[in-house]
Amino acid sequence: MHSSEDGKDDQFDAYLRLPDSAGGSGRSKDDKQAAADLIRKRIQDAYADEPDAAQEIKEAKAEKPSHRSKHQQFIYELTNSGRPLHEIQTAWHEYYAGLPDAQKHEVWREFYSAHAAAAKHPAVAKKEPKDELRPRLAKKVQSQIVRAKSIKPALEKHAAAVRRPSKKNVSQASPLHSLLFGLGVGSIVILIFLFSFFNDRIIAPFIQPSRNATDIPLISGGAVGKEPEVIIPKINAEVPVVYDVNTTADEAIQIGLTEGVVHYPTSPEPGQNGNVVIVGHSSGNIFNMGNYKFAFSLLRELDSGDTFFLQKDGKRYTYQVYKKQVVKPTDVAVLGPADKPATATLITCDPPGLSTNRLVVTAEQISPDPSANAPASKENIAPATATTIPGNSPSLWSRLVKWFTS
């Protein structure tokens, strides 16, 4: 039978090689090859009806000696006899041809069984028997036990340290330290809270002159400067007045307040009939612009009979207080006409540091004679669009909230 393996083909070719004629002359190379192919085909046809000898050899080698059938034992011994492959093939053919039909069927059953087992169970890496694995597993387990014993003291020491804190840690967590820490944090929070509001009880005494100033004489004679000002002798206040804000929008008024106090744009000016309205800050914080954040911080010290001055265009106008009241920010009527023909009203937030209410101080003109005043050039009424009286600039907290939400 012709084998598919190269080594077997070489043995068959050597066996089937035809001798050359004497003297090197004889049949051509093509004729020799054709003759060899013809003989090879006849051998294949002769062995076509019996199991392949090469396959039988593989089966015999694969079986353990105790499990080999007599046919497998025969081919095994034949293979180890040292005879060439073509003789083994011939001997196997003669052996198989001499078997009765029942044993021939037995050979074919072994042949098919071996093929079926090879197809169902492809070759895999050989696994070690359980008996061979046990020593290795036992050795591995033993090494893990030895390692666990070596690190056990370190683990026990760590666990003890967790269960029993050191004296140093206990002292750090003592109630006294916790109390001091809490007091420190609380003090910082309180200081920040007070600092952020800058009310007159904390900051104003360091900026304004004494709040207890009394018996300040009236200003008389003396030249009047060109810059418009409000002068309040009782609280030692002398502040610029901004007259060029031409809108009642709060943003514009807040910008004007960085330069002094602001003349409310819908009210008349000094020397005119009507109610001259001046608004100013009572407090502020370091994040606000301007140098006049405390201009009216002591305004509530004024009482009936006290005087203040408005200077504009080189003239001084004197006013005497006759009314002081606290109103809500929405009471815009105080921005309109007063109950006397020529008045001036000073307005600020109350209490200082908050915009909860408005302090309103109203005074009548006593010098020069108000009968010589000119008519108001603007309608002295609260504008329909005004809903609140101007107040403090945004606080520290409102700025932070706006910054985080923007």
Coordinates of C-alpha atoms in Angstrom, one line a residue:
M1 CA 0.0 0.0 0.0
H2 CA 1.3 3.5 -0.8
S3 CA 1.8 5.6 2.4
S4 CA 1.2 9.4 2.6
E5 CA 4.4 9.9 4.6
D6 CA 7.6 10.9 2.8
G7 CA 9.8 8.3 4.5
K8 CA 7.4 5.6 3.5
D9 CA 7.3 6.8 -0.1
D10 CA 11.0 6.7 -0.3
Q11 CA 11.0 3.0 1.0
F12 CA 8.4 2.1 -1.6
D13 CA 10.3 3.9 -4.4
A14 CA 13.4 2.0 -3.5
Y15 CA 11.6 -1.3 -3.4
L16 CA 9.8 -0.7 -6.7
R17 CA 12.9 0.8 -8.6
L18 CA 13.5 -1.1 -11.8
P19 CA 17.1 -2.2 -12.7
D20 CA 18.8 -0.4 -15.5
S21 CA 20.2 -2.4 -18.5
A22 CA 23.8 -3.1 -18.7
G23 CA 26.2 -0.4 -19.7
G24 CA 23.8 2.3 -18.4
S25 CA 21.6 1.9 -21.5
G26 CA 18.1 0.8 -21.1
R27 CA 14.7 2.3 -20.6
S28 CA 14.3 6.0 -20.3
K29 CA 13.6 7.8 -17.0
D30 CA 9.9 8.3 -18.0
D31 CA 9.5 4.6 -18.7
K32 CA 10.9 3.7 -15.4
Q33 CA 8.6 6.0 -13.5
A34 CA 5.6 4.8 -15.4
A35 CA 6.5 1.2 -14.6
A36 CA 7.0 2.0 -10.9
D37 CA 3.6 3.8 -10.8
L38 CA 1.9 0.8 -12.4
I39 CA 3.3 -1.6 -9.8
R40 CA 2.5 0.8 -6.9
K41 CA -1.1 1.0 -8.1
R42 CA -1.4 -2.7 -8.3
I43 CA -0.2 -3.1 -4.7
Q44 CA -2.6 -0.4 -3.5
D45 CA -5.5 -2.2 -5.3
A46 CA -4.4 -5.5 -3.7
Y47 CA -4.4 -4.0 -0.2
A48 CA -7.5 -1.8 -0.6
D49 CA -9.8 -4.2 1.1
E50 CA -7.8 -4.6 4.4
P51 CA -6.8 -2.1 7.2
D52 CA -3.8 0.1 6.5
A53 CA -0.6 -1.5 8.0
A54 CA 0.7 2.0 9.0
Q55 CA -2.5 2.7 10.9
E56 CA -2.3 -0.7 12.6
I57 CA 1.3 0.1 13.7
K58 CA 0.1 3.3 15.4
E59 CA -2.8 1.5 17.1
A60 CA -0.4 -1.2 18.4
K61 CA 2.0 1.4 19.8
A62 CA -0.8 3.4 21.4
E63 CA -2.2 0.4 23.3
K64 CA -0.6 -0.8 26.6
P65 CA 0.9 -4.3 26.3
S66 CA -1.8 -5.8 28.5
H67 CA -4.6 -4.3 26.4
R68 CA -3.3 -5.3 22.9
S69 CA -5.3 -7.8 20.9
K70 CA -3.4 -10.6 19.2
H71 CA -3.6 -8.7 15.9
Q72 CA -2.1 -5.6 17.4
Q73 CA 0.5 -7.7 19.2
F74 CA 1.4 -9.3 15.8
I75 CA 1.9 -6.0 14.1
Y76 CA 3.8 -4.6 17.1
E77 CA 6.3 -7.5 17.0
L78 CA 6.5 -7.2 13.3
T79 CA 7.4 -3.5 13.5
N80 CA 10.1 -4.1 16.1
S81 CA 11.6 -7.0 14.0
G82 CA 13.8 -4.5 12.0
R83 CA 12.4 -5.6 8.7
P84 CA 11.8 -2.8 6.0
L85 CA 8.4 -1.3 5.6
H86 CA 7.6 -3.1 2.3
E87 CA 8.2 -6.5 4.0
I88 CA 6.1 -5.5 7.0
Q89 CA 3.3 -4.5 4.6
T90 CA 3.6 -7.8 2.8
A91 CA 3.7 -9.8 6.0
W92 CA 0.7 -8.0 7.3
H93 CA -1.2 -8.7 4.1
E94 CA -0.4 -12.4 4.3
Y95 CA -1.4 -12.5 8.0
Y96 CA -4.7 -10.7 7.3
A97 CA -5.5 -12.8 4.2
G98 CA -5.1 -16.0 6.3
L99 CA -7.5 -14.9 9.0
P100 CA -11.1 -16.3 9.1
D101 CA -13.9 -13.9 8.3
A102 CA -14.8 -13.4 12.0
Q103 CA -11.3 -12.3 12.9
K104 CA -11.1 -10.1 9.8
H105 CA -14.2 -8.4 11.1
E106 CA -12.5 -8.1 14.5
V107 CA -9.5 -6.3 12.9
W108 CA -11.8 -3.9 11.2
R109 CA -13.7 -3.1 14.4
E110 CA -10.5 -2.3 16.2
F111 CA -9.5 -0.1 13.2
Y112 CA -12.8 1.9 13.3
S113 CA -12.8 2.2 17.1
A114 CA -9.3 3.7 17.0
H115 CA -10.5 6.2 14.3
A116 CA -13.6 7.2 16.2
A117 CA -11.7 7.8 19.4
A118 CA -9.1 10.0 17.6
A119 CA -11.9 12.1 16.0
K120 CA -13.9 12.5 19.3
H121 CA -10.9 13.3 21.5
P122 CA -8.3 15.5 19.8
A123 CA -4.8 15.4 21.1
V124 CA -4.3 17.4 24.3
A125 CA -1.5 18.0 26.7
K126 CA -1.0 15.0 28.9
K127 CA -2.4 15.5 32.4
E128 CA -0.7 14.2 35.5
P129 CA -2.4 11.4 37.4
K130 CA -4.0 12.4 40.7
D131 CA -1.5 10.3 42.5
E132 CA 1.4 12.3 40.9
L133 CA -0.3 15.6 41.8
R134 CA -0.7 15.0 45.5
P135 CA 3.0 15.4 46.5
R136 CA 3.2 18.6 44.6
L137 CA 0.0 20.0 46.1
A138 CA 1.1 19.0 49.6
K139 CA 4.4 20.7 49.0
K140 CA 2.7 23.9 47.9
V141 CA 0.3 23.9 50.9
Q142 CA 3.2 23.4 53.2
S143 CA 5.1 26.4 51.8
Q144 CA 2.0 28.6 52.3
I145 CA 1.7 27.5 55.9
V146 CA 5.4 28.3 56.5
R147 CA 4.9 31.8 55.0
A148 CA 1.8 32.5 57.1
K149 CA 3.7 31.6 60.2
S150 CA 6.5 34.0 59.3
I151 CA 4.2 37.0 58.9
K152 CA 1.9 36.1 61.9
P153 CA 3.9 38.2 64.5
A154 CA 3.7 41.3 62.3
L155 CA 0.0 40.9 61.8
E156 CA -0.6 40.4 65.5
K157 CA 1.4 43.5 66.3
H158 CA -0.5 45.6 63.8
A159 CA -3.9 44.4 65.2
A160 CA -2.8 45.2 68.7
A161 CA -1.8 48.8 67.6
V162 CA -5.3 49.3 66.1
R163 CA -7.0 48.0 69.2
R164 CA -4.9 50.0 71.7
P165 CA -4.1 53.6 70.5
S166 CA -0.8 55.0 71.7
K167 CA -0.7 57.4 74.6
K168 CA 0.3 60.1 72.2
N169 CA -2.8 59.6 70.2
V170 CA -5.0 59.6 73.3
S171 CA -3.5 62.8 74.5
Q172 CA -4.1 64.5 71.2
A173 CA -7.8 63.5 71.3
S174 CA -8.3 64.7 74.9
P175 CA -11.4 66.8 75.7
L176 CA -9.2 69.8 76.4
H177 CA -7.7 69.8 72.9
S178 CA -11.1 69.4 71.4
L179 CA -12.5 72.3 73.5
L180 CA -9.7 74.6 72.5
F181 CA -10.0 73.7 68.8
G182 CA -13.8 74.3 69.0
L183 CA -13.3 77.7 70.7
G184 CA -10.7 78.7 68.2
V185 CA -12.8 77.9 65.2
G186 CA -15.8 79.6 66.8
S187 CA -13.8 82.7 67.5
I188 CA -12.6 82.9 63.9
V189 CA -16.2 82.5 62.6
I190 CA -17.5 85.3 64.9
L191 CA -14.6 87.6 63.8
I192 CA -15.4 87.0 60.2
F193 CA -19.1 87.6 60.8
L194 CA -18.5 90.9 62.6
F195 CA -15.8 92.0 60.1
S196 CA -18.0 91.3 57.1
F197 CA -20.7 93.7 58.4
F198 CA -18.5 96.6 59.4
N199 CA -21.3 98.1 61.6
D200 CA -20.8 101.3 63.4
R201 CA -20.3 99.6 66.8
I202 CA -17.0 97.9 65.6
I203 CA -15.6 100.0 62.8
A204 CA -17.1 103.5 63.0
P205 CA -15.3 104.6 66.2
F206 CA -12.0 104.2 64.4
I207 CA -13.0 106.2 61.4
Q208 CA -15.4 108.9 62.6
P209 CA -14.6 111.5 65.2
S210 CA -16.2 111.2 68.7
R211 CA -19.9 110.4 68.5
N212 CA -20.5 112.4 71.6
A213 CA -19.4 115.7 70.1
T214 CA -21.7 118.5 71.2
D215 CA -21.9 122.3 71.1
I216 CA -20.4 122.6 67.6
P217 CA -20.9 126.3 66.6
L218 CA -22.7 127.2 63.4
I219 CA -20.6 128.1 60.5
S220 CA -20.8 131.8 59.6
G221 CA -18.8 134.1 57.4
G222 CA -15.9 132.2 55.8
A223 CA -15.5 131.6 52.1
V224 CA -17.4 128.7 50.5
G225 CA -15.4 126.3 48.3
K226 CA -16.3 125.5 44.7
E227 CA -16.9 121.8 45.4
P228 CA -20.4 120.8 46.5
E229 CA -20.5 119.4 50.0
V230 CA -22.6 118.5 53.0
I231 CA -21.3 119.6 56.4
I232 CA -22.8 118.2 59.6
P233 CA -21.0 119.8 62.5
K234 CA -22.5 117.7 65.3
I235 CA -21.0 114.5 63.9
N236 CA -18.0 116.2 62.4
A237 CA -18.9 115.1 58.9
E238 CA -17.8 116.9 55.7
V239 CA -18.6 114.9 52.6
P240 CA -18.7 115.7 48.8
V241 CA -22.2 115.7 47.2
V242 CA -22.5 114.1 43.8
Y243 CA -25.1 115.9 41.6
D244 CA -24.5 114.4 38.2
V245 CA -26.4 111.1 38.7
N246 CA -29.2 111.4 36.2
T247 CA -31.1 108.2 36.8
T248 CA -32.8 106.5 39.7
A249 CA -31.4 103.1 38.8
D250 CA -29.8 101.6 41.9
E251 CA -26.6 100.6 40.0
A252 CA -25.9 104.2 39.0
I253 CA -26.6 105.5 42.5
Q254 CA -24.2 102.9 44.0
I255 CA -21.5 104.1 41.6
G256 CA -22.1 107.7 42.6
L257 CA -21.8 106.7 46.3
T258 CA -18.2 105.7 45.8
E259 CA -17.4 109.4 45.3
G260 CA -19.4 110.8 48.3
V261 CA -23.1 111.1 49.1
V262 CA -25.6 111.4 46.1
H263 CA -28.2 114.0 45.3
Y264 CA -31.4 112.1 44.4
P265 CA -32.0 113.0 40.7
T266 CA -35.7 113.7 40.9
S267 CA -35.4 116.2 43.8
P268 CA -34.7 120.0 43.5
E269 CA -31.2 121.4 44.2
P270 CA -30.3 123.7 47.0
G271 CA -31.6 127.3 46.4
Q272 CA -34.8 125.9 44.8
N273 CA -38.2 125.3 46.4
G274 CA -39.1 121.7 47.3
N275 CA -37.4 118.9 49.1
V276 CA -33.6 118.4 48.4
V277 CA -32.9 114.6 49.0
I278 CA -29.4 113.5 49.8
V279 CA -28.6 109.7 50.3
G280 CA -25.4 108.3 51.8
H281 CA -24.0 105.1 53.2
S282 CA -23.9 104.3 56.9
S283 CA -21.5 101.3 56.5
G284 CA -19.7 99.1 54.0
N285 CA -17.1 96.4 53.7
I286 CA -13.5 96.3 52.4
F287 CA -14.7 94.8 49.1
N288 CA -16.7 97.9 48.3
M289 CA -15.1 100.7 46.3
G290 CA -14.9 104.3 47.5
N291 CA -13.8 106.2 50.6
Y292 CA -17.2 107.3 51.9
K293 CA -18.7 104.0 53.1
F294 CA -19.3 105.5 56.6
A295 CA -20.4 109.1 55.6
F296 CA -23.8 108.9 57.4
S297 CA -22.9 106.2 60.0
L298 CA -23.6 108.7 62.9
L299 CA -26.6 110.4 61.3
R300 CA -29.0 109.2 64.0
E301 CA -27.1 111.4 66.5
L302 CA -29.0 114.4 64.9
D303 CA -32.0 115.7 66.8
S304 CA -34.5 118.4 66.3
G305 CA -32.8 121.9 66.4
D306 CA -29.5 120.6 65.0
T307 CA -28.2 122.2 61.8
F308 CA -26.3 121.1 58.8
F309 CA -25.1 122.8 55.6
L310 CA -25.3 122.2 51.9
Q311 CA -22.7 124.1 49.8
K312 CA -23.1 124.4 46.0
D313 CA -22.0 126.8 43.3
G314 CA -20.1 128.9 45.9
K315 CA -23.1 129.4 48.2
R316 CA -23.9 127.9 51.6
Y317 CA -27.5 126.8 52.5
T318 CA -28.3 126.2 56.2
Y319 CA -30.9 123.7 57.3
Q320 CA -32.4 123.0 60.8
V321 CA -33.6 119.6 61.7
Y322 CA -37.3 119.4 62.7
K323 CA -38.1 115.7 62.0
K324 CA -36.4 112.3 62.3
Q325 CA -38.0 109.0 61.5
V326 CA -37.3 105.4 60.5
V327 CA -39.2 103.9 57.6
K328 CA -39.2 100.8 55.5
P329 CA -37.2 100.7 52.2
T330 CA -40.4 100.7 50.2
D331 CA -41.7 104.0 51.7
V332 CA -40.7 106.1 48.7
A333 CA -42.9 109.0 49.7
V334 CA -40.0 110.5 51.7
L335 CA -38.3 111.0 48.3
G336 CA -41.1 113.5 47.3
P337 CA -42.2 116.9 48.7
A338 CA -42.1 117.5 52.4
D339 CA -44.6 119.4 54.5
K340 CA -42.7 122.7 54.2
P341 CA -41.8 124.7 51.1
A342 CA -38.0 124.5 51.2
T343 CA -36.5 121.5 52.9
A344 CA -33.5 119.1 52.7
T345 CA -33.7 115.4 53.7
L346 CA -30.7 113.2 54.6
I347 CA -31.3 109.4 54.2
T348 CA -29.2 106.4 55.2
C349 CA -29.6 102.7 56.1
D350 CA -30.6 101.8 59.7
P351 CA -29.2 100.1 61.7
P352 CA -25.7 100.7 60.2
G353 CA -24.5 97.5 58.5
L354 CA -27.9 96.4 57.5
S355 CA -30.5 97.5 54.9
T356 CA -33.5 96.6 57.0
N357 CA -34.8 100.1 57.4
R358 CA -34.1 103.7 56.4
L359 CA -33.3 106.6 58.7
V360 CA -34.8 109.8 57.4
V361 CA -33.7 113.2 58.8
T362 CA -35.7 116.2 57.5
A363 CA -34.7 119.9 58.0
E364 CA -36.1 123.2 56.8
Q365 CA -34.0 125.9 55.1
I366 CA -33.3 128.8 57.4
S367 CA -30.5 130.6 55.5
P368 CA -30.6 132.3 53.1
D369 CA -34.3 133.3 53.2
P370 CA -36.2 130.6 51.3
S371 CA -38.6 133.2 50.0
A372 CA -35.9 134.1 47.5
N373 CA -35.5 130.5 46.2
A374 CA -36.1 129.8 42.5
P375 CA -38.8 127.4 41.5
A376 CA -37.8 123.8 41.2
S377 CA -36.4 122.9 37.8
K378 CA -37.5 119.2 38.2
E379 CA -40.8 117.8 39.4
N380 CA -40.3 117.0 43.1
I381 CA -42.2 113.8 43.3
A382 CA -41.1 110.2 43.8
P383 CA -40.8 108.6 40.3
A384 CA -43.5 106.0 39.5
T385 CA -40.8 103.5 38.6
A386 CA -39.0 103.8 42.1
T387 CA -40.1 101.0 44.4
T388 CA -37.4 101.2 47.1
I389 CA -35.2 103.9 48.7
P390 CA -31.5 103.5 47.8
G391 CA -29.6 101.5 50.4
N392 CA -26.2 100.0 51.2
S393 CA -24.0 98.4 48.6
P394 CA -24.0 94.6 48.3
S395 CA -22.7 92.9 51.4
L396 CA -19.9 90.4 51.6
W397 CA -22.4 87.5 51.8
S398 CA -24.5 88.7 48.9
R399 CA -21.3 89.1 46.8
L400 CA -20.3 85.5 47.6
V401 CA -23.7 84.2 46.8
K402 CA -23.8 86.0 43.5
W403 CA -20.3 84.8 42.7
F404 CA -21.1 81.1 43.4
T405 CA -24.5 81.3 41.6
S406 CA -23.2 83.2 38.5

